[in-house]
Tab-separated table of C-alpha atoms and ligand atoms in Angstrom:
chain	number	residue	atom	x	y	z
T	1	UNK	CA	-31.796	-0.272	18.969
T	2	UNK	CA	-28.877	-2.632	19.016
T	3	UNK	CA	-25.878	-0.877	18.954
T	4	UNK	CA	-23.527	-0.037	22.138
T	5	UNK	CA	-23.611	3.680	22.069
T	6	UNK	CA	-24.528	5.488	25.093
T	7	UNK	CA	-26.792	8.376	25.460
T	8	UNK	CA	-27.061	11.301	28.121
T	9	UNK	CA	-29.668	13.612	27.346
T	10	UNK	CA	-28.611	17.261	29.038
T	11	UNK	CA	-31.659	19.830	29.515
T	12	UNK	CA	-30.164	22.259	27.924
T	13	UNK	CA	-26.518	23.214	25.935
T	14	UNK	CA	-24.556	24.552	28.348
T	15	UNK	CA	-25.444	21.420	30.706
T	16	UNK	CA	-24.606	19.471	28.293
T	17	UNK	CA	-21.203	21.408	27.723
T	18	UNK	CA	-20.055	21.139	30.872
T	19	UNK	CA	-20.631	17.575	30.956
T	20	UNK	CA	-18.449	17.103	28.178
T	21	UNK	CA	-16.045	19.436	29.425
T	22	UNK	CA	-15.964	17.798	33.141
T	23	UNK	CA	-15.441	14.263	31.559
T	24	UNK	CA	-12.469	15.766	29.226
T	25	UNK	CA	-11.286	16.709	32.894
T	26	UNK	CA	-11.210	13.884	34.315
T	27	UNK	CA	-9.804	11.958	31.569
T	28	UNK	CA	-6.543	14.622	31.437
T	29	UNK	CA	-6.389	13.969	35.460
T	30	UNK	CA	-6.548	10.580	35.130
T	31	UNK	CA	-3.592	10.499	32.042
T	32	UNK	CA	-2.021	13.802	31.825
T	33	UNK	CA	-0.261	12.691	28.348
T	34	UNK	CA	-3.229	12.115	26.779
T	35	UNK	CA	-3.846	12.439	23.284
T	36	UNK	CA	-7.159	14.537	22.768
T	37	UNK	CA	-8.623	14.661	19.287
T	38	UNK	CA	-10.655	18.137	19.097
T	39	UNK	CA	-13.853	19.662	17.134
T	40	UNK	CA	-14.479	23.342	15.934
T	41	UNK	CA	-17.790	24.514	14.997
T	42	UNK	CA	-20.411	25.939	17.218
T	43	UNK	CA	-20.834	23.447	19.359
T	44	UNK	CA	-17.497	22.706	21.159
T	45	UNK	CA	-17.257	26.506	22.031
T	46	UNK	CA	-18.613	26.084	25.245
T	47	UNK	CA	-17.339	23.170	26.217
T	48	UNK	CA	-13.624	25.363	25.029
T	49	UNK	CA	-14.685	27.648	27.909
T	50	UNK	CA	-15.067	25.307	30.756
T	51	UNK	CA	-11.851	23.694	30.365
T	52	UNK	CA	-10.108	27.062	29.968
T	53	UNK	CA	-11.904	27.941	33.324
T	54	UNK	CA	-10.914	24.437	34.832
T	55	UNK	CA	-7.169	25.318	33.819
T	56	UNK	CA	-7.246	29.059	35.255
T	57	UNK	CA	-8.670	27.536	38.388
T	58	UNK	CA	-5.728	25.207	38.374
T	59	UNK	CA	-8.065	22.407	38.181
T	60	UNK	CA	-6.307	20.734	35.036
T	61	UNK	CA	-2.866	21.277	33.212
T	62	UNK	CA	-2.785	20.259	29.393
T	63	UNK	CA	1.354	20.368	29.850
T	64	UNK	CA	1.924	17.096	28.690
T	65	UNK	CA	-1.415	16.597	26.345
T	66	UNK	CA	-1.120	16.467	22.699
T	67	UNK	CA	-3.865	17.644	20.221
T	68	UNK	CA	-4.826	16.699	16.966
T	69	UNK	CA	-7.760	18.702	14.917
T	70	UNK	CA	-10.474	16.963	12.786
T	71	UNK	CA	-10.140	18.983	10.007
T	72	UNK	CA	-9.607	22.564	8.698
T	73	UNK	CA	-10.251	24.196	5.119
T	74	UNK	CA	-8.561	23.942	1.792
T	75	UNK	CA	-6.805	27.525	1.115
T	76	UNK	CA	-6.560	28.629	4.611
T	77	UNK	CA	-4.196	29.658	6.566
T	78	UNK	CA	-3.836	29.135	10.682
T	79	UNK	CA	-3.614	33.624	10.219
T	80	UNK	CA	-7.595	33.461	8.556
T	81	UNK	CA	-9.629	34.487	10.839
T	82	UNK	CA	-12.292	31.423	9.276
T	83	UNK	CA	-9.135	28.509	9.713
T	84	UNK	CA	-9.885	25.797	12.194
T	85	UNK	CA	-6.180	26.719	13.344
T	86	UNK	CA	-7.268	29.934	14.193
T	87	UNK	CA	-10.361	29.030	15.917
T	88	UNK	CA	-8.696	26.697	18.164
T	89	UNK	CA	-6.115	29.237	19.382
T	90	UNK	CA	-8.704	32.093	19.896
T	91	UNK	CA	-11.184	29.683	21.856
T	92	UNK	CA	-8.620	26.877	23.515
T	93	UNK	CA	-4.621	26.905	22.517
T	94	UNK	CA	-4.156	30.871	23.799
T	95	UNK	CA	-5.675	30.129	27.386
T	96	UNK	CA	-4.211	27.067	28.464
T	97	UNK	CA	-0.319	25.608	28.728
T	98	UNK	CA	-0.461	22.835	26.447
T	99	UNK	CA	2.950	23.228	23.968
T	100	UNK	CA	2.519	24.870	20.428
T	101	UNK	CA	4.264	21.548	19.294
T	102	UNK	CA	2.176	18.869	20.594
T	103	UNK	CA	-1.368	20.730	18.969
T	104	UNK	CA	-1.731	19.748	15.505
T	105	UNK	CA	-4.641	21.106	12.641
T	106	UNK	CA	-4.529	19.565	9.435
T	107	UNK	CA	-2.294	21.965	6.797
T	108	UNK	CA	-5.068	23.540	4.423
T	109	UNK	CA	-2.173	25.011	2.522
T	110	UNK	CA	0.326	22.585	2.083
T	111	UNK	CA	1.868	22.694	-1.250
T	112	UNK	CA	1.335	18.627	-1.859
T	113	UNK	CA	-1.791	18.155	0.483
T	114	UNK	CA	-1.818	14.376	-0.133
T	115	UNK	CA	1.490	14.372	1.740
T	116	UNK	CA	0.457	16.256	4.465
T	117	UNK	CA	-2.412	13.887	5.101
T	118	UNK	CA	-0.490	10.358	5.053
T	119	UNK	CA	2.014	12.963	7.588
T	120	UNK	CA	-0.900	13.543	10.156
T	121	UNK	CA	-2.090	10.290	9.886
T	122	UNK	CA	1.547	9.082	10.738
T	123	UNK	CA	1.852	11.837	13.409
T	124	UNK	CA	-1.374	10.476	14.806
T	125	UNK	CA	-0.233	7.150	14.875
T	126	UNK	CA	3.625	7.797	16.370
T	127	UNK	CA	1.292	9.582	19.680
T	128	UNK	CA	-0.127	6.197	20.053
T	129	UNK	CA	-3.111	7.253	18.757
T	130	UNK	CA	-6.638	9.060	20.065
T	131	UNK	CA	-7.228	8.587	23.693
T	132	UNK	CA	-10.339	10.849	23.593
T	133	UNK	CA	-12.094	12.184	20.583
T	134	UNK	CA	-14.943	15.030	20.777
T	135	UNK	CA	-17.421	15.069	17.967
T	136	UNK	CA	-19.892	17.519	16.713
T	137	UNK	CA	-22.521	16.350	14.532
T	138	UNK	CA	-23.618	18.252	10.606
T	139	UNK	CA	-26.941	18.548	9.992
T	140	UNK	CA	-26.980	16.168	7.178
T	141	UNK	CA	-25.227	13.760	9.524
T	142	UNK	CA	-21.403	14.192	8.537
T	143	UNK	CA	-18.318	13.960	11.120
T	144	UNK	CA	-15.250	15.828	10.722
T	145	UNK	CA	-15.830	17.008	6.697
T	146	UNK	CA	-16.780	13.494	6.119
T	147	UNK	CA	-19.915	13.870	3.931
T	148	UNK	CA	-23.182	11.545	3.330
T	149	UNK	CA	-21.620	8.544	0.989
T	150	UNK	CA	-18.392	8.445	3.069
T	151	UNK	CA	-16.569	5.421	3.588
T	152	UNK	CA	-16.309	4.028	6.722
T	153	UNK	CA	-12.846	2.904	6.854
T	154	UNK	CA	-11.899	6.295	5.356
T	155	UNK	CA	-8.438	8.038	6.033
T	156	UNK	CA	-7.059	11.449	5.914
T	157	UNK	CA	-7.649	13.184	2.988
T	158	UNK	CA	-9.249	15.802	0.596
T	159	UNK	CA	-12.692	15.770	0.655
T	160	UNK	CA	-15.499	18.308	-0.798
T	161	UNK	CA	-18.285	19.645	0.897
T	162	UNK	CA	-21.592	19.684	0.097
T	163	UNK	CA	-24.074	22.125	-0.319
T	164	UNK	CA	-25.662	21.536	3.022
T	165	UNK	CA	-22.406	22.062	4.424
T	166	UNK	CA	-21.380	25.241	2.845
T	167	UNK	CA	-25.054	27.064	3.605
T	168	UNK	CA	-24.449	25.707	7.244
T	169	UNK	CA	-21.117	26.894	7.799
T	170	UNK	CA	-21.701	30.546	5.968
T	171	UNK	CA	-23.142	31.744	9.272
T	172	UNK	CA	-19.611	32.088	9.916
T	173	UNK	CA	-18.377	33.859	6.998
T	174	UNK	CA	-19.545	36.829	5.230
T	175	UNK	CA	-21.572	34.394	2.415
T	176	UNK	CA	-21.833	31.316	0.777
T	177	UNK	CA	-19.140	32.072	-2.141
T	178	UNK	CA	-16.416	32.628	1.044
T	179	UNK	CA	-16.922	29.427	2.577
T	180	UNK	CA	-13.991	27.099	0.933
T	181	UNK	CA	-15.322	24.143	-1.377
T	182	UNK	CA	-12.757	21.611	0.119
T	183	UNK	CA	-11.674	20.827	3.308
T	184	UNK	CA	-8.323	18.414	4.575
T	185	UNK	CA	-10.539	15.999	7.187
T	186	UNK	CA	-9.652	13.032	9.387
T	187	UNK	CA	-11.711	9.636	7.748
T	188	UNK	CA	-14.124	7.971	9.351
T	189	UNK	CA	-11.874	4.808	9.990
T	190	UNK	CA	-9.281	7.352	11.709
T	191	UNK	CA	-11.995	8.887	13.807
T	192	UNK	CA	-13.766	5.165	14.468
T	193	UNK	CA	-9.806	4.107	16.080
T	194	UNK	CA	-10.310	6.840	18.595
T	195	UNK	CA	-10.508	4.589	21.725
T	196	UNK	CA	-13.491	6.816	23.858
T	197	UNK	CA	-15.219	9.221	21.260
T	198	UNK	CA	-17.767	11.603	22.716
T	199	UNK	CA	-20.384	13.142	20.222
T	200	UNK	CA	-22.067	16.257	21.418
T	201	UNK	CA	-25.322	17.841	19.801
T	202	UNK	CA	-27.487	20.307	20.477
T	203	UNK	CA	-30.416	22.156	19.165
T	204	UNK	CA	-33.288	21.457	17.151
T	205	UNK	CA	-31.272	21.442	13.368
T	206	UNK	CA	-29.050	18.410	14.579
T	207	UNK	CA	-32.679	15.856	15.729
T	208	UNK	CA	-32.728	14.908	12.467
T	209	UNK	CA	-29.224	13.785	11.583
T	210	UNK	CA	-28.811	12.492	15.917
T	211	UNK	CA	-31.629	10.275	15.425
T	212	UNK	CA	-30.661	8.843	12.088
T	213	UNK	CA	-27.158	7.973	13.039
T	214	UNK	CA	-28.354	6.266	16.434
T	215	UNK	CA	-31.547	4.392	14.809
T	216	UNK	CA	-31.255	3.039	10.984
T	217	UNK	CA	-28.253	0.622	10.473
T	218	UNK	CA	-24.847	1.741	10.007
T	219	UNK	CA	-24.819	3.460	6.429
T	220	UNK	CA	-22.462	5.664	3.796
T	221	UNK	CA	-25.963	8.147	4.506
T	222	UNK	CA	-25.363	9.217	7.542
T	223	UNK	CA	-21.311	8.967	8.220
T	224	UNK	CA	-22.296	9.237	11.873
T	225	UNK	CA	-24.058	6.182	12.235
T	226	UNK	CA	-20.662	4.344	11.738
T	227	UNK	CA	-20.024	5.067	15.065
T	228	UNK	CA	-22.511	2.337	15.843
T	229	UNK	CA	-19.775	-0.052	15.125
T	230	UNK	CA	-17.300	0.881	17.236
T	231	UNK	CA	-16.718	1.019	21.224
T	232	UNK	CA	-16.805	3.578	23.779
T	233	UNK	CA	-18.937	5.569	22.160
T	234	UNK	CA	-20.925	8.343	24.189
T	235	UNK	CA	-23.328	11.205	22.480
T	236	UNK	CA	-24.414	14.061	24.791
T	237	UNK	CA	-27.055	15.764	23.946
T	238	UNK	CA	-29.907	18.344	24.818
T	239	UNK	CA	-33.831	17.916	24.407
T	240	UNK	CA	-33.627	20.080	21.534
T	241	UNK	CA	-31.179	17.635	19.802
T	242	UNK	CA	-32.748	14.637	20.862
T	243	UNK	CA	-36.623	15.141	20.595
T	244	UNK	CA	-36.583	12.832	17.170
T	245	UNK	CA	-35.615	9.835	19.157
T	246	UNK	CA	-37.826	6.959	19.381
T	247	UNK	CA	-39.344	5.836	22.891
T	248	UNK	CA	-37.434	3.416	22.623
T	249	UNK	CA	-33.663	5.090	22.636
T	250	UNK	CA	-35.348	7.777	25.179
T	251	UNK	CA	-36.166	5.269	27.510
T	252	UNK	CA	-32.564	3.789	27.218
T	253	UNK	CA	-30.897	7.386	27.586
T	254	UNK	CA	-28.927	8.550	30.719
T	255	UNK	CA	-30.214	12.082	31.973
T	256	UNK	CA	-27.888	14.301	33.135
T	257	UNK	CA	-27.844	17.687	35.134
J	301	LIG	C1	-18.466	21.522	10.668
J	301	LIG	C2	-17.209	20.748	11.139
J	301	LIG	C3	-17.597	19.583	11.995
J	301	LIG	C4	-18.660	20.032	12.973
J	301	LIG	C5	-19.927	20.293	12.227
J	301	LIG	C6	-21.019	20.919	13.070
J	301	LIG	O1	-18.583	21.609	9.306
J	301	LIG	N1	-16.368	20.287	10.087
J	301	LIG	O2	-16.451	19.074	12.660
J	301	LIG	O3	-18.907	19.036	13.927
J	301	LIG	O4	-19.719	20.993	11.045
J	301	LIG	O5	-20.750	22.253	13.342
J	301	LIG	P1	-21.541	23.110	14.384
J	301	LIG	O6	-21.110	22.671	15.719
J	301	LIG	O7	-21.133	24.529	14.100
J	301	LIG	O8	-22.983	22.891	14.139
């Protein structure tokens, strides 16, 4: 292993959620204008839930925070109940106090999508960019909707998901013809600016695709493996998600409780 990316292996998902949710904390405490870049998917839901406890408890205000959202799905709107807009207000934007305004999801409906992703990519940049990115992981290794044979220094834009993808995420709609063939996503050189990026995984379906991206060499395979190259990188995971990693990276690994 010769990459910089940190490891803290959780015991079980809701440890590791609240990890990642307690270092989101302290990073809004410590810059309350902080630019967050946020995940949907199974995985962040938890972590959703601790902050929106740490803000009832009047532990944390998002007031002055500004989001921006990975990605969201060609053809829906923020009113579908499947949109990435509407998963982030039932789960996060509806509980705390951070300003309609400063949360931004990529438009899956914009009449000229190509526009609308050089806008968020310009909208990104004009907030100074991504203090703090959260990650999930795909099981076939992808970040954001950035697919297997991704380019790394990727931007914005249109991409289409793969099979894998679509079975995975069907769980969530009523069957595999629902789920949306293209999605708007952030590129893996957007994402790899980010200047802290925390990955979180857990259960046994992501070992496979966690221990790929933190073992071979950085490669268009596994999109998550770029993340080798940058800095600041932490992943956070449970035994479940990390029981495919050599000795080696075990031995290397932070555990956390
Ligand atoms: C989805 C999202 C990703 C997410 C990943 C894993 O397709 N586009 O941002 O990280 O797949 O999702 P889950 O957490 O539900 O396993």
């Amino acid at each position: 292993m010769n990459h910089k990316i940190e490891i803290r292996i959780a015991e079980d998902p809701k440890f590791a959620a609240k990890h990642v949710a307690l270092e989101f904390a302290k990073a809004i405490r410590k810059n309350p204008s902080i630019v967050l870049g946020l995940a949907t998917g199974g995985t962040p839901v938890e972590v959703y839930r601790f902050l929106v406890d740490y803000y009832q408890k009047g532990e944390i205000s998002f007031e002055q925070c500004t989001t921006f959202n990975l990605d969201e799905y060609v053809g829906l709107g923020p009113k579908h109940e499947q949109s990435y807009r509407y998963f982030m207000q039932q789960n996060l934007f509806n509980h705390i106090d951070v300003p309609e305004e400063k949360t931004h999801v990529p438009d899956g409906i914009a009449q000229d999508l190509k526009k609308a992703c050089q806008d968020y990519e310009a909208a990104i940049k004009a907030a100074g960019g991504i203090d703090l990115q959260l990650l999930g992981i795909g099981e076939n290794g992808h970040i954001a909707f950035n697919e297997p044979g991704s380019d790394a220094r990727g931007r914005t834009e249109v991409v289409e998901l793969t099979e894998n993808t679509i079975t995975a995420n069907s769980r969530f709609f009523g069957s595999t013809d629902d789920v949306p063939r293209k999605a708007v996503s952030l590129g893996i050189g957007t994402i790899l600016e980010a200047k802290e990026i925390i990955l979180m995984a857990t259960g046994e379906s992501k070992a496979k695709a966690v221990a790929r991206a933190l073992e071979g060499e950085p490669c268009g395979d596994s999109p998550a493996s770029f993340l080798q190259t940058t800095n600041k990188v932490i992943f956070v995971l449970d035994l479940a998600a990390s029981q495919l990693l050599s000795e080696a990276t075990c031995q290397a690994a932070i555990q956390i409780s």
